[in-house]
């Protein structure tokens, strides 16, 4: 009888250990708890492989606009452009982010400055806000116009920006 209890105890311990390891293998970003206000949106984008598979995402970390575009270009596995002809008056010659901003312009991720001719390279945005803005305004790979009445998911609000990602 004692042997069967020992065997059962070892089996349970092994099961719990294996379960914990398997949960870690499917772990989401360590710094985005389920209580984070943008957890649902970040989780959907992560699940759809729209975000890098790393240990942390730092969704609230503030980065400058110039850093943001470098981040986007790197996420796509691209390099900055060598031929730089930026239409912005507030980016100095020799700015180390200029090749990435130029690449973003060439890829039409950015629009030329227009009348203001100002980019605001030091303006701060959070990583999450920047990615959200990029997805919302450019509609990268997403159909943003769909009938919310036909929305098949009950755990996602059909009126949030993440709904088109889930709908796809």
Rosetta silent file (secondary structure, phi, psi, omega in degrees, C-alpha in Angstrom):
SEQUENCE: XXXXXXXXXXXXXXXXXXXXXXXXXXXXXXXXXXXXXXXXXXXXXXXXXXXXXXXXXXXXXXXXXXXXXXXXXXXXXXXXXXXXXXXXXXXXXXXXXXXXXXXXXXXXXXXXXXXXXXXXXXXXXXXXXXXXXXXXXXXXXXXXXXXXXXXXXXXXXXXXXXXXXXXX
SCORE:     score description
SCORE:     0.000 S_00000001
   1 L     0.000  -42.172  179.351    0.000    0.000    0.000 S_00000001
   2 H   -63.489  -38.328  179.899    2.858    2.392    0.875 S_00000001
   3 H   -63.950  -38.570  179.852    4.523    1.644   -2.462 S_00000001
   4 H   -68.832  -34.720  176.109    1.365    2.521   -4.364 S_00000001
   5 H   -67.066  -40.580  178.206    1.113    5.835   -2.438 S_00000001
   6 H   -63.714  -43.653  179.853    4.755    6.596   -3.222 S_00000001
   7 H   -63.941  -43.622  177.745    4.213    5.739   -6.856 S_00000001
   8 H   -63.025  -42.987  178.266    1.073    7.864   -6.998 S_00000001
   9 H   -61.298  -43.035  179.073    2.887   10.753   -5.265 S_00000001
  10 H   -65.848  -39.113  178.792    5.758   10.533   -7.747 S_00000001
  11 H   -63.839  -45.002  179.914    3.319   10.434  -10.657 S_00000001
  12 H   -63.399  -44.014  179.045    1.464   13.498   -9.380 S_00000001
  13 H   -62.186  -42.284  178.707    4.735   15.373   -8.799 S_00000001
  14 H   -64.962  -40.949  178.217    5.947   14.457  -12.277 S_00000001
  15 H   -62.232  -46.305 -179.728    2.608   15.532  -13.786 S_00000001
  16 H   -64.523  -41.252  178.596    2.699   18.904  -11.990 S_00000001
  17 H   -63.547  -45.825  179.154    6.316   19.497  -12.987 S_00000001
  18 H   -63.255  -40.785  178.788    5.591   18.600  -16.620 S_00000001
  19 H   -62.707  -42.057  179.699    2.518   20.840  -16.629 S_00000001
  20 H   -64.358  -40.724  179.162    4.541   23.762  -15.287 S_00000001
  21 H   -65.773  -43.008  179.614    7.207   23.249  -17.948 S_00000001
  22 H   -64.112  -36.794  177.556    4.579   23.042  -20.700 S_00000001
  23 H   -64.591  -38.456  178.793    2.945   26.252  -19.478 S_00000001
  24 H   -67.819  -32.804  179.842    6.294   28.015  -19.628 S_00000001
  25 H   -65.338  -29.762  179.724    6.830   26.743  -23.173 S_00000001
  26 L  -103.230   20.818 -174.642    3.633   28.504  -24.232 S_00000001
  27 L   -65.548  147.260  176.173    4.288   31.561  -22.070 S_00000001
  28 L   -93.076  179.948  179.274    3.243   34.990  -23.201 S_00000001
  29 L   -53.675  133.191 -179.240    5.304   38.112  -22.519 S_00000001
  30 L   -65.585  -27.603 -175.218    6.388   38.151  -18.872 S_00000001
  31 L   -99.539   15.803  176.299    5.716   41.873  -18.559 S_00000001
  32 L  -125.920   82.921  179.780    2.151   41.824  -19.910 S_00000001
  33 L   -70.127  161.613 -179.302   -0.054   40.334  -17.182 S_00000001
  34 L   -62.405  -15.074  178.212   -3.668   39.494  -17.921 S_00000001
  35 L   -87.125   -7.421  179.537   -4.598   42.578  -15.869 S_00000001
  36 L   -64.353  137.997 -176.831   -2.763   44.934  -18.256 S_00000001
  37 L   -60.078  -23.249 -179.137   -5.289   47.213  -20.015 S_00000001
  38 L  -110.619   17.084 -177.530   -3.969   46.163  -23.452 S_00000001
  39 H   -54.208  -50.080 -174.659   -3.436   42.474  -22.677 S_00000001
  40 H   -59.452  -47.348 -179.092   -6.140   41.221  -25.038 S_00000001
  41 H   -65.227  -44.714 -179.653   -4.907   43.203  -28.035 S_00000001
  42 H   -64.773  -40.145 -179.789   -1.247   42.339  -27.447 S_00000001
  43 H   -63.070  -42.585  179.016   -2.126   38.669  -26.949 S_00000001
  44 H   -62.942  -47.104 -179.977   -4.048   38.528  -30.244 S_00000001
  45 H   -63.273  -38.836  178.001   -1.188   40.161  -32.143 S_00000001
  46 H   -63.829  -46.053 -178.380    1.335   37.844  -30.440 S_00000001
  47 H   -63.715  -34.509  179.388   -0.743   34.762  -31.273 S_00000001
  48 L   -85.392   10.642 -179.898   -0.991   35.843  -34.920 S_00000001
  49 L    59.556   33.833  176.461    2.822   36.242  -35.068 S_00000001
  50 L   -93.526   -7.235  178.899    2.531   40.002  -35.589 S_00000001
  51 L  -125.858  155.054 -179.038    4.889   40.641  -32.647 S_00000001
  52 L   -66.950  146.776  178.213    8.347   39.248  -31.908 S_00000001
  53 L   -88.993   88.725 -179.819    8.593   36.089  -29.815 S_00000001
  54 L  -129.284  173.791 -179.475   10.694   37.406  -26.953 S_00000001
  55 L   -71.409  -32.970 -177.712   10.500   37.209  -23.161 S_00000001
  56 L  -136.606  155.132  179.858    9.238   40.753  -22.741 S_00000001
  57 L  -113.907  -28.085 -178.268    7.384   43.325  -24.815 S_00000001
  58 L    52.801   59.505 -174.214    7.581   46.407  -22.574 S_00000001
  59 L   -63.487  -24.498 -177.506    4.245   47.766  -23.878 S_00000001
  60 L   -99.839   -0.777  179.228    4.399   50.917  -21.768 S_00000001
  61 L   -64.902  129.042  179.054    8.039   51.722  -22.463 S_00000001
  62 E   -84.866  131.681  175.974    8.269   55.137  -24.038 S_00000001
  63 E  -132.343  156.880  178.811   10.356   55.394  -27.166 S_00000001
  64 E   -76.942  161.719  178.384   10.877   58.243  -29.582 S_00000001
  65 H   -59.271  -38.463 -179.741    9.236   58.242  -32.994 S_00000001
  66 H   -66.433  -38.754  175.640   12.632   57.780  -34.604 S_00000001
  67 H   -65.227  -38.167 -179.697   13.330   54.739  -32.397 S_00000001
  68 H   -59.631  -46.462 -178.543    9.872   53.393  -33.227 S_00000001
  69 H   -69.930  -30.953  173.364   10.510   53.394  -36.975 S_00000001
  70 H   -64.517  -42.500  178.560   13.884   51.758  -36.478 S_00000001
  71 H   -59.004  -46.297  179.855   12.088   49.078  -34.428 S_00000001
  72 H   -61.581  -46.115 -179.086    9.514   48.508  -37.196 S_00000001
  73 H   -63.203  -40.708  177.723   12.188   48.225  -39.883 S_00000001
  74 H   -66.074  -41.255  178.949   14.158   45.762  -37.732 S_00000001
  75 H   -59.280  -33.606  178.803   11.035   43.676  -36.990 S_00000001
  76 L   -80.831   -4.609  179.411   10.559   43.314  -40.750 S_00000001
  77 L    75.932   23.893 -178.386   14.193   42.164  -41.073 S_00000001
  78 L  -105.230  167.947  175.868   15.115   45.139  -43.253 S_00000001
  79 L  -113.021  159.510  176.895   17.964   47.625  -43.167 S_00000001
  80 L   -69.042  161.040  179.068   17.817   51.395  -43.375 S_00000001
  81 L   -80.643  147.496  176.618   18.370   53.186  -46.673 S_00000001
  82 L   -88.309  -33.873  178.910   21.739   54.657  -47.568 S_00000001
  83 L   -86.983  109.256 -174.106   20.331   57.288  -49.947 S_00000001
  84 L  -113.185  125.568  176.450   18.614   59.780  -47.686 S_00000001
  85 L  -142.835   70.649 -175.474   16.408   62.622  -48.891 S_00000001
  86 L   -77.668  139.963 -179.812   14.064   63.309  -46.001 S_00000001
  87 L   -87.288   10.128 -174.438   11.352   65.955  -46.409 S_00000001
  88 L  -101.769  132.739 -178.114   11.453   66.879  -42.718 S_00000001
  89 L   -80.778  -14.794 -176.232   13.139   70.049  -41.486 S_00000001
  90 L  -100.748   15.143  173.855   13.597   68.786  -37.928 S_00000001
  91 L  -114.312  113.218 -175.490   15.851   65.806  -38.733 S_00000001
  92 L   -73.748  152.649  175.456   19.455   66.883  -38.846 S_00000001
  93 L   -60.918  136.336 -179.343   21.939   65.559  -41.359 S_00000001
  94 L    88.212    0.112  177.151   23.793   62.588  -39.911 S_00000001
  95 L   -58.267  125.152 -176.384   20.926   61.569  -37.605 S_00000001
  96 L   -64.773  -15.446  179.020   21.539   57.829  -36.962 S_00000001
  97 L   -93.242   -9.289 -177.194   17.806   57.125  -37.351 S_00000001
  98 H   -55.386  -41.474  178.585   17.529   58.874  -40.736 S_00000001
  99 H   -60.609  -32.539 -179.388   18.132   55.655  -42.758 S_00000001
 100 H   -77.985  -36.488  177.434   15.200   53.986  -40.974 S_00000001
 101 H   -67.377  -39.756  177.123   12.920   56.979  -41.380 S_00000001
 102 H   -62.894  -43.277  178.716   13.830   57.067  -45.078 S_00000001
 103 H   -61.803  -41.506  178.252   13.054   53.339  -45.380 S_00000001
 104 H   -62.533  -39.047  175.833    9.688   53.919  -43.671 S_00000001
 105 H   -64.116  -45.905 -178.726    8.953   56.684  -46.193 S_00000001
 106 H   -63.207  -33.696  179.003    9.979   54.462  -49.107 S_00000001
 107 L   -84.773   -0.423 -178.855    7.728   51.670  -47.810 S_00000001
 108 L    64.525   29.001  171.950    4.901   54.204  -47.397 S_00000001
 109 L   -80.943  -20.996  176.927    4.725   53.585  -43.655 S_00000001
 110 L  -125.454  151.427  173.966    5.147   57.338  -43.337 S_00000001
 111 L  -106.997  145.423  176.553    3.773   60.172  -45.399 S_00000001
 112 L   -54.576  154.230 -172.754    5.918   63.211  -46.258 S_00000001
 113 L   -55.805  -22.405 -178.409    5.495   66.117  -43.864 S_00000001
 114 L    72.387 -142.655 -177.564    3.157   68.175  -46.007 S_00000001
 115 L   -65.074  -39.489 -174.860    2.781   71.838  -45.069 S_00000001
 116 L   -73.578  -30.975  179.132    4.330   71.517  -41.629 S_00000001
 117 L    58.189   24.175 -177.501    7.425   69.648  -42.846 S_00000001
 118 L  -118.734  133.977  179.437    7.960   68.448  -39.257 S_00000001
 119 L   -97.690  -39.034 -176.749    8.446   64.853  -38.160 S_00000001
 120 L    74.822   55.389 -173.432    8.948   65.256  -34.398 S_00000001
 121 L   -62.062  -26.805 -178.049   11.707   62.628  -34.040 S_00000001
 122 L   -93.732   -2.519  177.896   12.015   63.021  -30.259 S_00000001
 123 L   -61.233  134.113 -175.623    8.255   62.826  -29.615 S_00000001
 124 E   -94.613  139.640  173.485    7.593   59.908  -27.258 S_00000001
 125 E  -138.560  156.090  174.498    5.119   57.071  -27.800 S_00000001
 126 E   -81.549  156.093  179.039    4.708   53.729  -26.064 S_00000001
 127 H   -57.391  -43.889 -178.800    5.652   50.636  -28.041 S_00000001
 128 H   -63.547  -46.359 -178.830    2.075   49.414  -27.838 S_00000001
 129 H   -61.844  -40.716  178.822    0.596   52.748  -28.941 S_00000001
 130 H   -62.795  -47.641  179.507    2.984   52.938  -31.874 S_00000001
 131 H   -65.889  -39.719  178.678    2.181   49.445  -33.113 S_00000001
 132 H   -61.345  -46.448 -179.870   -1.535   49.988  -32.566 S_00000001
 133 H   -60.620  -43.741  179.723   -1.403   53.226  -34.523 S_00000001
 134 H   -61.020  -45.560  179.681    0.485   51.577  -37.352 S_00000001
 135 H   -66.915  -41.730 -178.377   -2.042   48.751  -37.585 S_00000001
 136 H   -67.373  -49.492 -172.699   -5.059   51.048  -37.299 S_00000001
 137 H   -79.943  -30.175  179.957   -4.012   53.739  -39.731 S_00000001
 138 H   -98.495  -19.103  179.458   -2.299   51.614  -42.344 S_00000001
 139 L    61.390   40.755 -175.861   -4.486   48.534  -42.001 S_00000001
 140 L   -59.923  110.133  176.236   -1.501   46.258  -42.514 S_00000001
 141 L    65.906   16.272 -175.254   -2.927   42.957  -43.698 S_00000001
 142 L  -125.567  148.485  172.804   -6.299   43.668  -42.117 S_00000001
 143 L  -100.102  107.549 -175.915   -9.795   44.330  -43.328 S_00000001
 144 L   -85.704   -9.985 -179.770  -11.028   47.098  -41.059 S_00000001
 145 L  -108.958  107.214  179.056  -14.470   47.289  -42.601 S_00000001
 146 L  -150.092  160.353 -178.871  -16.641   44.363  -41.614 S_00000001
 147 L   -76.788  118.589  178.678  -20.085   43.826  -40.194 S_00000001
 148 H   -70.644  -18.012  177.908  -19.901   43.796  -36.403 S_00000001
 149 H   -68.384  -30.150 -179.388  -23.231   41.958  -36.404 S_00000001
 150 H   -92.506    4.743 -176.050  -21.517   38.927  -37.950 S_00000001
 151 L   -62.516  120.511 -170.235  -18.555   39.053  -35.590 S_00000001
 152 L   -82.466   -9.501 -173.909  -18.112   35.423  -34.449 S_00000001
 153 L   -99.554  137.179  179.497  -16.208   35.949  -31.193 S_00000001
 154 L   -99.014  -16.262 -177.697  -17.864   36.528  -27.845 S_00000001
 155 L   -93.433    0.583  178.742  -14.682   37.121  -25.850 S_00000001
 156 L  -128.188  133.054  178.084  -13.551   40.123  -27.934 S_00000001
 157 L   -70.297  123.885 -176.856  -15.455   43.367  -28.299 S_00000001
 158 L   -66.695  -13.824 -178.591  -16.291   43.794  -32.014 S_00000001
 159 L   -98.350    3.311  178.515  -15.835   47.567  -31.737 S_00000001
 160 L   -88.336  163.817 -178.765  -12.217   47.521  -30.548 S_00000001
 161 L   -66.356  -22.136 -177.511   -9.257   47.970  -32.859 S_00000001
 162 L   -80.265  -14.813 -178.613   -8.195   44.373  -32.285 S_00000001
 163 H   -56.284  -44.293  179.042  -11.456   42.964  -33.704 S_00000001
 164 H   -62.504  -31.243  177.747  -10.254   43.082  -37.338 S_00000001
 165 H   -64.734  -45.667 -179.883   -7.143   41.118  -36.333 S_00000001
 166 H   -68.564  -38.991 -177.827   -9.310   38.420  -34.773 S_00000001
 167 H   -63.240  -34.665 -179.607  -11.825   38.543  -37.636 S_00000001
 168 L   -63.823    0.000    0.000   -9.093   37.865  -40.177 S_00000001
